[in-house]
Short mmCIF file of C-alpha atoms and ligand atoms in Angstrom, two decimals:
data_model
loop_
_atom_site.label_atom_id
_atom_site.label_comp_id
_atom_site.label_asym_id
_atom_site.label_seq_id
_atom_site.Cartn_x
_atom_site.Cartn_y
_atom_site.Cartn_z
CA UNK A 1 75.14 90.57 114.34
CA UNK A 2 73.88 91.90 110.71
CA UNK A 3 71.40 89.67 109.39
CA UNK A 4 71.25 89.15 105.38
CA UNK A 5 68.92 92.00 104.77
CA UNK A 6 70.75 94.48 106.49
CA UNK A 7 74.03 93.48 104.75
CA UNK A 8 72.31 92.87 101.42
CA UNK A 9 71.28 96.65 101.97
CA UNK A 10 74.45 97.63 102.93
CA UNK A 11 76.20 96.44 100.20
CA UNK A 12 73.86 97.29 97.58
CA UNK A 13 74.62 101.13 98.71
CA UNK A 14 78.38 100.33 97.81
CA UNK A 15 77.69 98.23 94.48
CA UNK A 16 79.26 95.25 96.57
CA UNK A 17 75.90 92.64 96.46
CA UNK A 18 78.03 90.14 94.78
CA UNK A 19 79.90 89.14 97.39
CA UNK A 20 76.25 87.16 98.92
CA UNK A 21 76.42 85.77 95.40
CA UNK A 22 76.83 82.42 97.19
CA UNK A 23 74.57 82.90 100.34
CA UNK A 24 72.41 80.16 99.58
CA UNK A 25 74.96 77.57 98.69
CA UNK A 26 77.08 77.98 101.80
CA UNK A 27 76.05 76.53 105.58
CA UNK A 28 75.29 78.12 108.57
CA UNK A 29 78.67 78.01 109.84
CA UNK A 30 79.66 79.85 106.75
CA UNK A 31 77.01 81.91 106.43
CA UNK A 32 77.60 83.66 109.90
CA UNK A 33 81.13 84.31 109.19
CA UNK A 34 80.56 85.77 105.61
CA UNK A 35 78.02 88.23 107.66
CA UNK A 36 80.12 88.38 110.76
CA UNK A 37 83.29 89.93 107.66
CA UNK A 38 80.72 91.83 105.94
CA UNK A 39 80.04 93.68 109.55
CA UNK A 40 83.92 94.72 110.21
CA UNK A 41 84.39 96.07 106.69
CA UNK A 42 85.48 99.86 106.72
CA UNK A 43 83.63 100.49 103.42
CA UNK A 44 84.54 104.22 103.60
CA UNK A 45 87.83 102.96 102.11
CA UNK A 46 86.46 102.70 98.90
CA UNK A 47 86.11 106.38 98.56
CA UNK A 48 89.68 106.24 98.04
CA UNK A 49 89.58 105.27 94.67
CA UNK A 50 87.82 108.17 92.97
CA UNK A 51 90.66 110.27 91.76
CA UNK A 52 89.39 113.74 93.39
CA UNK A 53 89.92 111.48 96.56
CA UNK A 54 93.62 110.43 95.66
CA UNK A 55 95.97 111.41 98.55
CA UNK A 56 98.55 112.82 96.21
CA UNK A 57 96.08 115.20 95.06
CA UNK A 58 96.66 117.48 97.69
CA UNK A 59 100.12 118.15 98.60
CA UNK A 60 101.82 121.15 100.22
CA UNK A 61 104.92 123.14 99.31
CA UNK A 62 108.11 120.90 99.29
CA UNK A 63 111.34 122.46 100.68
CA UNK A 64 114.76 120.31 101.38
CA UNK A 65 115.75 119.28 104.34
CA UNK A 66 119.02 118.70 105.62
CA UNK A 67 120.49 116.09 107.95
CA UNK A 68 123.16 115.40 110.11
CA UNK A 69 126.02 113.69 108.67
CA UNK A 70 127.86 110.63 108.80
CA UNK A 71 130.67 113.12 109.39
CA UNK A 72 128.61 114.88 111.86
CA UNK A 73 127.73 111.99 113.57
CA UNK A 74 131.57 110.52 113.71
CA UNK A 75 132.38 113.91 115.08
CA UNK A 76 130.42 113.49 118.07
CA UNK A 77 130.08 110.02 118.92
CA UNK A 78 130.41 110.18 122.21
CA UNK A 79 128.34 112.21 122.99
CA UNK A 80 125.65 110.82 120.97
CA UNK A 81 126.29 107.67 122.23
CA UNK A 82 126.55 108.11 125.94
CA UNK A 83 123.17 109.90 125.66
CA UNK A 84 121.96 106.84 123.88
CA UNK A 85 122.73 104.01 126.09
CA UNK A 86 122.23 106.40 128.91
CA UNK A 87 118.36 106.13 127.54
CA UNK A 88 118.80 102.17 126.75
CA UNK A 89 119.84 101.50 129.94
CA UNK A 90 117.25 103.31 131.88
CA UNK A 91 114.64 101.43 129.70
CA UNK A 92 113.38 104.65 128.11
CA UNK A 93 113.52 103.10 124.40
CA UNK A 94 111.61 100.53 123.15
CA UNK A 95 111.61 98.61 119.44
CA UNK A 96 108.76 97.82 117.10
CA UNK A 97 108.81 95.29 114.36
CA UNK A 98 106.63 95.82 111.51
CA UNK A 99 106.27 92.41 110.54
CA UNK A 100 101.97 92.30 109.64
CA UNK A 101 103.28 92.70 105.40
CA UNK A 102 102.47 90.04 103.11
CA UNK A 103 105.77 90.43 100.89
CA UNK A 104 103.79 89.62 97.89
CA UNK A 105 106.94 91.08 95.83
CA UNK A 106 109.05 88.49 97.19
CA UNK A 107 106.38 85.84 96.43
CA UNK A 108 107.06 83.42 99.70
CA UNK A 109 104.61 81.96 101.46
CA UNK A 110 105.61 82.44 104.79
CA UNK A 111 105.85 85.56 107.12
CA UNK A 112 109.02 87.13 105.53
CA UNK A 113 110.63 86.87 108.53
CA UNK A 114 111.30 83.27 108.55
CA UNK A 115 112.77 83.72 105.05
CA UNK A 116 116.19 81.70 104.86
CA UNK A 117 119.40 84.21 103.65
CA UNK A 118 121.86 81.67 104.46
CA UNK A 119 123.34 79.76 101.76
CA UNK A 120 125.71 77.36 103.74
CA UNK A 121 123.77 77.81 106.99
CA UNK A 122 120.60 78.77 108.39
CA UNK A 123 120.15 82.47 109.11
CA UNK A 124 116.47 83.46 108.76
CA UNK A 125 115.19 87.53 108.40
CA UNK A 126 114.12 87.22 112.06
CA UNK A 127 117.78 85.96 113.48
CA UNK A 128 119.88 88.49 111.66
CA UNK A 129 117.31 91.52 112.99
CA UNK A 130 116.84 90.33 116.85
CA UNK A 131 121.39 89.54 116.24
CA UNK A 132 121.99 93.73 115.18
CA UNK A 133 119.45 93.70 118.88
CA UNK A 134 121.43 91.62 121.11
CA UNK A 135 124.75 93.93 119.98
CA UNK A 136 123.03 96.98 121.67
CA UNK A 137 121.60 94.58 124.20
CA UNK A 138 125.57 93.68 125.32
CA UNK A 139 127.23 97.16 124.99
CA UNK A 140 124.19 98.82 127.04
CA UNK A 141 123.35 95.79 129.60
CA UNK A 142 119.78 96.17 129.35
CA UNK A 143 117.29 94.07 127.11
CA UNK A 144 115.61 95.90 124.84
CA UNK A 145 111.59 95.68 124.74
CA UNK A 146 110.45 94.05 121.20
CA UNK A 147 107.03 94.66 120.01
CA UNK A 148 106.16 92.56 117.02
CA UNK A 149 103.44 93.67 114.94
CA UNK A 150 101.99 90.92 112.56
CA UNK A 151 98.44 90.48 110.93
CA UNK A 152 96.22 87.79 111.32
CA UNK A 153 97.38 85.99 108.03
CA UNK A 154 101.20 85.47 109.61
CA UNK A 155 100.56 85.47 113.35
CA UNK A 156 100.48 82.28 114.15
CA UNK A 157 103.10 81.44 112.30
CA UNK A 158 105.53 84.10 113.14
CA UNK A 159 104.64 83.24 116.96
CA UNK A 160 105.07 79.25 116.43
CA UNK A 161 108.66 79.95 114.41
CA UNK A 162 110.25 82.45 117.33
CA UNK A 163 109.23 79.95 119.64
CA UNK A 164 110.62 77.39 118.13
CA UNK A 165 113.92 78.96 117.34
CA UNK A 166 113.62 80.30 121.16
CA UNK A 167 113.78 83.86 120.03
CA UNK A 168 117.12 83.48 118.61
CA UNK A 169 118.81 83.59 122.28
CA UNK A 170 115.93 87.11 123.21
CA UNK A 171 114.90 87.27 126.02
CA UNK A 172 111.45 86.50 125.67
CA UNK A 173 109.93 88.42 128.26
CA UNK A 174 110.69 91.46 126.57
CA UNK A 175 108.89 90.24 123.27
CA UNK A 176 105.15 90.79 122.46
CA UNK A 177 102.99 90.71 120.03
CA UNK A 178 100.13 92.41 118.47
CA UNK A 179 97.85 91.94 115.41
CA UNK A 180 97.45 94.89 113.04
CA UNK A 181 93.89 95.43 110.60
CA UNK A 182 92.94 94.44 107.48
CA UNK A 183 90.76 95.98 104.82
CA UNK A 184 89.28 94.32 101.73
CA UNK A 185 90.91 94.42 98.41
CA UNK A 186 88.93 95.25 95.01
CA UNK A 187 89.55 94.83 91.59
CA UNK A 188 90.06 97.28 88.99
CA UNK A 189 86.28 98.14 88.78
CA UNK A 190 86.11 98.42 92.73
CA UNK A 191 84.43 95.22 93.18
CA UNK A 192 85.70 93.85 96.22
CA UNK A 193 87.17 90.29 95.70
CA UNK A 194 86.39 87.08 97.42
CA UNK A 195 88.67 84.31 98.31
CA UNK A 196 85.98 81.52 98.22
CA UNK A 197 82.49 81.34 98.57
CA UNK A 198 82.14 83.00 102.43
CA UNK A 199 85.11 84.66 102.63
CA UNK A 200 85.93 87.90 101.64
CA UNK A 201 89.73 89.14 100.13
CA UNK A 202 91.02 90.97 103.03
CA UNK A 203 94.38 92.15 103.68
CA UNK A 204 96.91 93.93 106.20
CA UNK A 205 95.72 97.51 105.57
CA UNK A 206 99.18 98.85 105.83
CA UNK A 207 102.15 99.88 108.64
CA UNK A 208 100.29 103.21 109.01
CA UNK A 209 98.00 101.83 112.11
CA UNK A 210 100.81 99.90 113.84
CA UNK A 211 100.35 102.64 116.87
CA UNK A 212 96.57 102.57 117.17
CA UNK A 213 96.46 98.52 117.12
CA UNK A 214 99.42 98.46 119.86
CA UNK A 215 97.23 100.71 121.94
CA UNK A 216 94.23 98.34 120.92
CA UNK A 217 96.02 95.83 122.26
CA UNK A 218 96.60 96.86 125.47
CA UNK A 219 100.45 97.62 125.79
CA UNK A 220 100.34 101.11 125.85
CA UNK A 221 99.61 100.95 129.58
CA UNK A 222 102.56 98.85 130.37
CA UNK A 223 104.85 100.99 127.88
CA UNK A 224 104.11 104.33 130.02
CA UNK A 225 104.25 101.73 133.06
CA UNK A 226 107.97 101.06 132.33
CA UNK A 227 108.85 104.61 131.76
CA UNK A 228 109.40 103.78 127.71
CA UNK A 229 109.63 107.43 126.32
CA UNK A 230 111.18 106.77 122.55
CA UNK A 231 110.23 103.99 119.98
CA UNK A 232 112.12 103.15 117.24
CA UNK A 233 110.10 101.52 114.46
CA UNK A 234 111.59 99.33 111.81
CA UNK A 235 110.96 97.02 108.53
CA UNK A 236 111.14 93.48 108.95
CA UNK A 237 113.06 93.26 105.17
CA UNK A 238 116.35 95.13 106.08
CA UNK A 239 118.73 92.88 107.33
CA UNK A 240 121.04 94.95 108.30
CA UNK A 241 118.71 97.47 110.16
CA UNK A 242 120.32 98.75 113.11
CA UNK A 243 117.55 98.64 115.58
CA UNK A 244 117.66 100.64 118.85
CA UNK A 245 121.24 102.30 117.80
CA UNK A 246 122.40 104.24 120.48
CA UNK A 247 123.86 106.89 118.61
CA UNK A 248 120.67 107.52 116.68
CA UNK A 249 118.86 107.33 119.89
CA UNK A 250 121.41 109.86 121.42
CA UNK A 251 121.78 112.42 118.70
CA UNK A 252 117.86 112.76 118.34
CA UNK A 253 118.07 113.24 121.96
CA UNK A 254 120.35 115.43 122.16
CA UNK A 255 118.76 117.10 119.23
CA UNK A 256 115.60 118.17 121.20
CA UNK A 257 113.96 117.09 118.30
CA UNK A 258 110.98 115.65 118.38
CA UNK A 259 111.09 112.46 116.04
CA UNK A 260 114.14 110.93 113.88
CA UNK A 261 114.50 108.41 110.86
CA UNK A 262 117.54 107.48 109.27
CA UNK A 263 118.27 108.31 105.76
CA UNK A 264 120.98 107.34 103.05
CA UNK A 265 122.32 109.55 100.44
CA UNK A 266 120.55 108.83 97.04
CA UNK A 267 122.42 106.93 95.21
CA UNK A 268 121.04 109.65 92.50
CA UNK A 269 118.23 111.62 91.09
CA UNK A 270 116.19 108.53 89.53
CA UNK A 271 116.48 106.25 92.71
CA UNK A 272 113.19 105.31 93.82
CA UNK A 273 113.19 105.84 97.23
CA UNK A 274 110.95 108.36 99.73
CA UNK A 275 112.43 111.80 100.66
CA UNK A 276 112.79 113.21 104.09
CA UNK A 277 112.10 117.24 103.28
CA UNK A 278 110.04 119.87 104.91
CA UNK A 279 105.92 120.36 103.39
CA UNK A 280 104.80 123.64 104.35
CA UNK A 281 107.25 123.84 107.29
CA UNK A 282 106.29 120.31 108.70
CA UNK A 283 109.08 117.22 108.26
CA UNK A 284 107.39 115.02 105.32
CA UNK A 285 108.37 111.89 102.82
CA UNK A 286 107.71 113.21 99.58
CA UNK A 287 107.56 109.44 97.39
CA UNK A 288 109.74 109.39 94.34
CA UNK A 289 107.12 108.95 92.00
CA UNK A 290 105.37 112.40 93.56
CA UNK A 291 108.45 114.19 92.93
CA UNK A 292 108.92 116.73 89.76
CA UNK A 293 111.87 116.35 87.43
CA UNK A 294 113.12 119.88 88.93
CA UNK A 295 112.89 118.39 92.75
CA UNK A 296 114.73 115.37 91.56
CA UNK A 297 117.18 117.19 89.76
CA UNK A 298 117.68 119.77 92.01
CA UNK A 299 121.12 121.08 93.46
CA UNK A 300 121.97 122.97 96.39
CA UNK A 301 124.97 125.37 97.16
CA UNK A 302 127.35 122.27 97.79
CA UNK A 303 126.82 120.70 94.47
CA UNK A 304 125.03 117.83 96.23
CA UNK A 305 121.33 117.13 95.63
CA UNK A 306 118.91 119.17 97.37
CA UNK A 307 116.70 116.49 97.89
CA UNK A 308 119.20 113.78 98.64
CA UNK A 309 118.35 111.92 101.87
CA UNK A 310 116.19 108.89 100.90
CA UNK A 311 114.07 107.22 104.27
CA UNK A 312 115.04 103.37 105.04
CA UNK A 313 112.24 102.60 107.07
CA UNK A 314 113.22 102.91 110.58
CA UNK A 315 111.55 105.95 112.46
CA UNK A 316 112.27 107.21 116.39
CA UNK A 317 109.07 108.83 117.52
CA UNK A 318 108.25 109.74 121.03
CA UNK A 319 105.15 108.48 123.60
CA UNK A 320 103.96 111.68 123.99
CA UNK A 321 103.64 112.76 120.76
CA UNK A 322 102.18 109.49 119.65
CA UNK A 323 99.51 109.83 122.14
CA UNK A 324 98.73 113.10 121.04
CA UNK A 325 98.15 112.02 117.13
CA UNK A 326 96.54 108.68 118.30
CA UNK A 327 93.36 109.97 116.46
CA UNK A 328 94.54 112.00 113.97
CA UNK A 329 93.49 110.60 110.65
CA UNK A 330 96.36 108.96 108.22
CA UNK A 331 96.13 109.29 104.52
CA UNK A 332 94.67 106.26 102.56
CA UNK A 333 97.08 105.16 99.85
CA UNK A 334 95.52 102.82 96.82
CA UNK A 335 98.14 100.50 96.17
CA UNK A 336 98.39 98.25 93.36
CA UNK A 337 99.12 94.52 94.18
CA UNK A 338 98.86 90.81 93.63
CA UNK A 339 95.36 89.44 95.30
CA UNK A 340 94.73 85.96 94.73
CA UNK A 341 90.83 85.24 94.13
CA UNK A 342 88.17 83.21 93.59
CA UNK A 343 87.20 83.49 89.75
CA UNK A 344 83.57 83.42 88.55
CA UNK A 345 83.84 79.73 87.98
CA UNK A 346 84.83 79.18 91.91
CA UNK A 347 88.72 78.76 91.07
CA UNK A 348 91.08 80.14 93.06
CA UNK A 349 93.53 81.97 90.86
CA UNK A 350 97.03 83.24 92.67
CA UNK A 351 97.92 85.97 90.30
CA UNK A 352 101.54 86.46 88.54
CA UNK A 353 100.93 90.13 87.62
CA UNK A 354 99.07 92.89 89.90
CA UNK A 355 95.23 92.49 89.75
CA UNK A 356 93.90 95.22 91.82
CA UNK A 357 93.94 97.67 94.65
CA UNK A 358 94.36 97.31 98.41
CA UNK A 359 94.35 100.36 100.75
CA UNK A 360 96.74 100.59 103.12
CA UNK A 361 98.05 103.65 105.85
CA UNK A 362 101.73 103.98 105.97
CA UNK A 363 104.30 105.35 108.61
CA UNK A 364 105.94 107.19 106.68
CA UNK A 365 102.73 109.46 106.71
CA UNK A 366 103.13 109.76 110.52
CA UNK A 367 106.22 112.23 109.88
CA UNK A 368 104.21 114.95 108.68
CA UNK A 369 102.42 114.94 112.03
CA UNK A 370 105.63 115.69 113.85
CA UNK A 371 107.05 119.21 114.68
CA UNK A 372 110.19 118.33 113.77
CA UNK A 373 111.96 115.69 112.44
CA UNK A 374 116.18 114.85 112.67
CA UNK A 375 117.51 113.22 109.44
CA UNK A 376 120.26 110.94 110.97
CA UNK A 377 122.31 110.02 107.77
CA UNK A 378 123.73 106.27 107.68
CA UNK A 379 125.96 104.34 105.36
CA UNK A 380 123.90 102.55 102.89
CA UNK A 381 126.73 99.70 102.51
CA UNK A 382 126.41 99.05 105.96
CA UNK A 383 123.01 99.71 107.02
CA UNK A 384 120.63 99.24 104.12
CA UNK A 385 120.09 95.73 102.73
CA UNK A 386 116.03 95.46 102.01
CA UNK A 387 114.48 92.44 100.80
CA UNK A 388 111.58 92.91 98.79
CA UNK A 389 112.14 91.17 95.46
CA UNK A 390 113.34 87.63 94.25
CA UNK A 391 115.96 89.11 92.29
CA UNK A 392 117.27 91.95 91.13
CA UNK A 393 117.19 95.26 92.84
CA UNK A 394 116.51 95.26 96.86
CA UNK A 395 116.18 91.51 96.49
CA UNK A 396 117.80 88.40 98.60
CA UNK A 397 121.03 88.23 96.03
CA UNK A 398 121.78 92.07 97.21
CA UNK A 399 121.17 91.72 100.47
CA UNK A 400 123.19 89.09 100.78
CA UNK A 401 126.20 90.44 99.22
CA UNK A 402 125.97 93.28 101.08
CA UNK A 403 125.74 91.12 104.51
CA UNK A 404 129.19 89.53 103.50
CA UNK A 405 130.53 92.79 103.01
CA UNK A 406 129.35 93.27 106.49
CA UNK A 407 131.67 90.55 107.85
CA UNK A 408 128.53 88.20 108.25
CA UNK A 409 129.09 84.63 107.03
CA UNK A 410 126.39 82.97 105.35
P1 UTP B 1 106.22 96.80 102.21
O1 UTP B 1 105.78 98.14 101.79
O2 UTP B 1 107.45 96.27 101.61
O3 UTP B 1 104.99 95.80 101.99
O4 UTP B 1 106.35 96.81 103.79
P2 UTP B 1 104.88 94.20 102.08
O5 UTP B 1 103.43 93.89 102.18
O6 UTP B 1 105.72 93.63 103.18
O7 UTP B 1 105.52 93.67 100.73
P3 UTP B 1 104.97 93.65 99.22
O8 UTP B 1 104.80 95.11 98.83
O9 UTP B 1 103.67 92.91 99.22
O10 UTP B 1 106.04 92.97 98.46
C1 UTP B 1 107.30 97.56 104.50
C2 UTP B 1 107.27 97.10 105.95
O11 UTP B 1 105.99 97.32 106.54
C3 UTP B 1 105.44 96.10 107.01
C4 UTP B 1 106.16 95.01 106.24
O12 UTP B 1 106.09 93.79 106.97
C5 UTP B 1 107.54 95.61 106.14
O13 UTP B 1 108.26 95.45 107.33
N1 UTP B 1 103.98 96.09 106.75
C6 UTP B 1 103.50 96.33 105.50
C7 UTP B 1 103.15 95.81 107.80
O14 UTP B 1 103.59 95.57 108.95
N2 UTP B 1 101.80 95.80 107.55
C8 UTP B 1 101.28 96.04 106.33
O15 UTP B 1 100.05 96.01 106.17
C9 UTP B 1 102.15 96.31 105.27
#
């Protein structure tokens, strides 16, 4: 355990000594568990901030990428769907839930999962994701295994609400959990913040380390135990994510492929939304904000965007290659967010505008490290309702229109 001197000197090396500010006013109990956070902090994250260090910095050559088709896809259902529950079945796909997010956007104070969409009845984030399950669950016969990834700020409570809802009819033997990492969060000077007088601002550090923590956690074993060879990886905000869809699972099968992630046509050149192109050969998300006014504008030899398929969030990536980039590094992204605070007069201050930086890995980053990549296009209408804001755009009054045009009462 690092004793005061040893952290003081550690943090004086990274202009953090504020944060033992308080040493001497907090007891032993508190004292050991400021040290005990000061120990586990990856300070190497900071380096993130200096702009030469900036991620986007250093970006390859962009090239389009084309995908198949809803037409495509129509055309060859069968096969794409025998081959998928063929893999269900036979246990060879499994599900991840990234659920370890703190929806600050959204600004509820629960996991997001228990968020109510219902307006005459109940129907939570968590029931209308584990109902799109149970549909693939009936037409393959086989229960699909659900790994839920949550952080230590909404674990308990995202185990003590499944539980109580009894998994929304799951099977819960085929549901686990495992706790993603944080990192601290710093203000716009770098100074990282505290939430009270021994404990440090620390938050999820991203969706980018969900494989690394499930291997941390010990499933990994029982994963290539059970034969799982494909895992499709999903947001916890799109309500009408199609998890485990066995004609996604079948045509990136049958693709030879190595990886897949849906994608929706853009609704046009200004939509905010990732890319799924090529970078120097590679399958990559190029983020909209990253993209020039020619790339956006772009058109190819059908009239139709070049860069037109936008990424939703819900990846198929196999074992093997995971295994193989377990210890690859990801890119550290500096993202600009909400952090509530203790204030220099001991207040703690929830923040209505953005305050500061957090770092976080993403998924999306995990592409790149893929040979290939199959862009399986989907209907936005039906599969693409993300929650993310109050109102407005991607926000609970879209999604839920959008779930009644799905046929799904609320
Ligand atoms: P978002 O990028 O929307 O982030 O996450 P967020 O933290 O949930 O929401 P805001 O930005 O604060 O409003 C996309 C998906 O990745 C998961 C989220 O739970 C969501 O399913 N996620 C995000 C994690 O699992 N861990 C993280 O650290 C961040």
């Amino acid at each position: 355990m690092l004793t005061y001197e040893a952290a003081k000197e550690l943090l004086e090396k990274f202009g953090q000594e504020h944060l033992l500010k308080y040493y001497d006013e907090i007891s032993d109990e508190e004292k050991a568990e400021l040290l005990a956070q000061i120990e586990l902090i990856d300070f190497s994250v900071l380096e993130n901030l200096r702009e030469e260090n900036r991620f986007t910095a250093a970006r390859g050559k962009f090239e389009p990428l084309g995908a198949v088709t809803i037409k495509d896809i129509e055309n060859n259902s069968q096969k794409y769907n025998s081959a998928g529950i063929d893999a269900i079945k036979n246990g060879k796909v499994a599900a991840v839930l990234l659920a370890g997010g703190q929806g600050t956007r959204l600004g509820f104070d629960k996991p997001k999962g228990m968020f109510n969409v219902g307006v005459s009845k109940e129907l939570y984030i968590f029931q209308c994701l584990i109902n799109n399950l149970r549909e693939v669950v009936d037409k393959s016969g086989a229960w699909v295994p659900l790994y839920i990834m949550t952080s230590e700020k909404n674990n308990n409570d995202t185990i003590a609400f499944l539980e109580e809802k009894d998994y929304f009819g799951y099977n819960k033997d085929y549901v686990k959990f495992f706790v993603q990492d944080m990192a601290p969060s710093v203000d716009y000077n770098g100074k990282i913040y505290m939430e009270s007088r021994s404990r440090i601002s620390i938050s999820p550090n991203g969706n980018g380390g969900w494989f690394s923590s499930l291997v941390r956690a010990g499933l990994l074993d029982e994963i290539k135990d059970n034969g799982i060879e494909w895992i499709n990886v999903f947001a916890v905000d799109n309500v009408l994510q199609r998890i485990a869809d066995p004609l996604y699972v079948g045509a990136v099968i049958s693709s030879g492929l190595q990886s897949g992630s849906k994608v929706v046509s853009k609704a046009g050149p200004d939509e905010r939304v990732g890319v799924l192109c090529l970078e120097d050969g590679a399958p990559s998300i190029v983020e909209y904000y990253e993209m020039t006014e020619e790339m956006r504008t772009l058109i190819d030899e059908n009239g139709e965007l070049a860069y037109k398929y936008g990424v939703i969030l819900n990846y198929l990536f196999s074992v093997d290659k995971l295994e193989t980039i377990l210890n690859d590094k990801l890119p550290v992204h500096v993202v600009e967010k909400k952090i509530p605070y203790m204030d220099e007069n001991g207040n703690f201050i929830k923040p209505e505008k953005p305050n500061g930086h957090k770092f976080e890995t993403l998924v999306l980053d995990m592409v790149h490290m893929q040979d290939s990549c199959l862009a399986y296009e989907v209907d936005r209408r039906k599969e693409f309702a993300p929650i993310k804001n109050a109102s407005g755009v991607d926000s609970v009054d879209s999604a839920r229109e959008l779930l009644k045009e799905n046929g799904i009462q609320l």
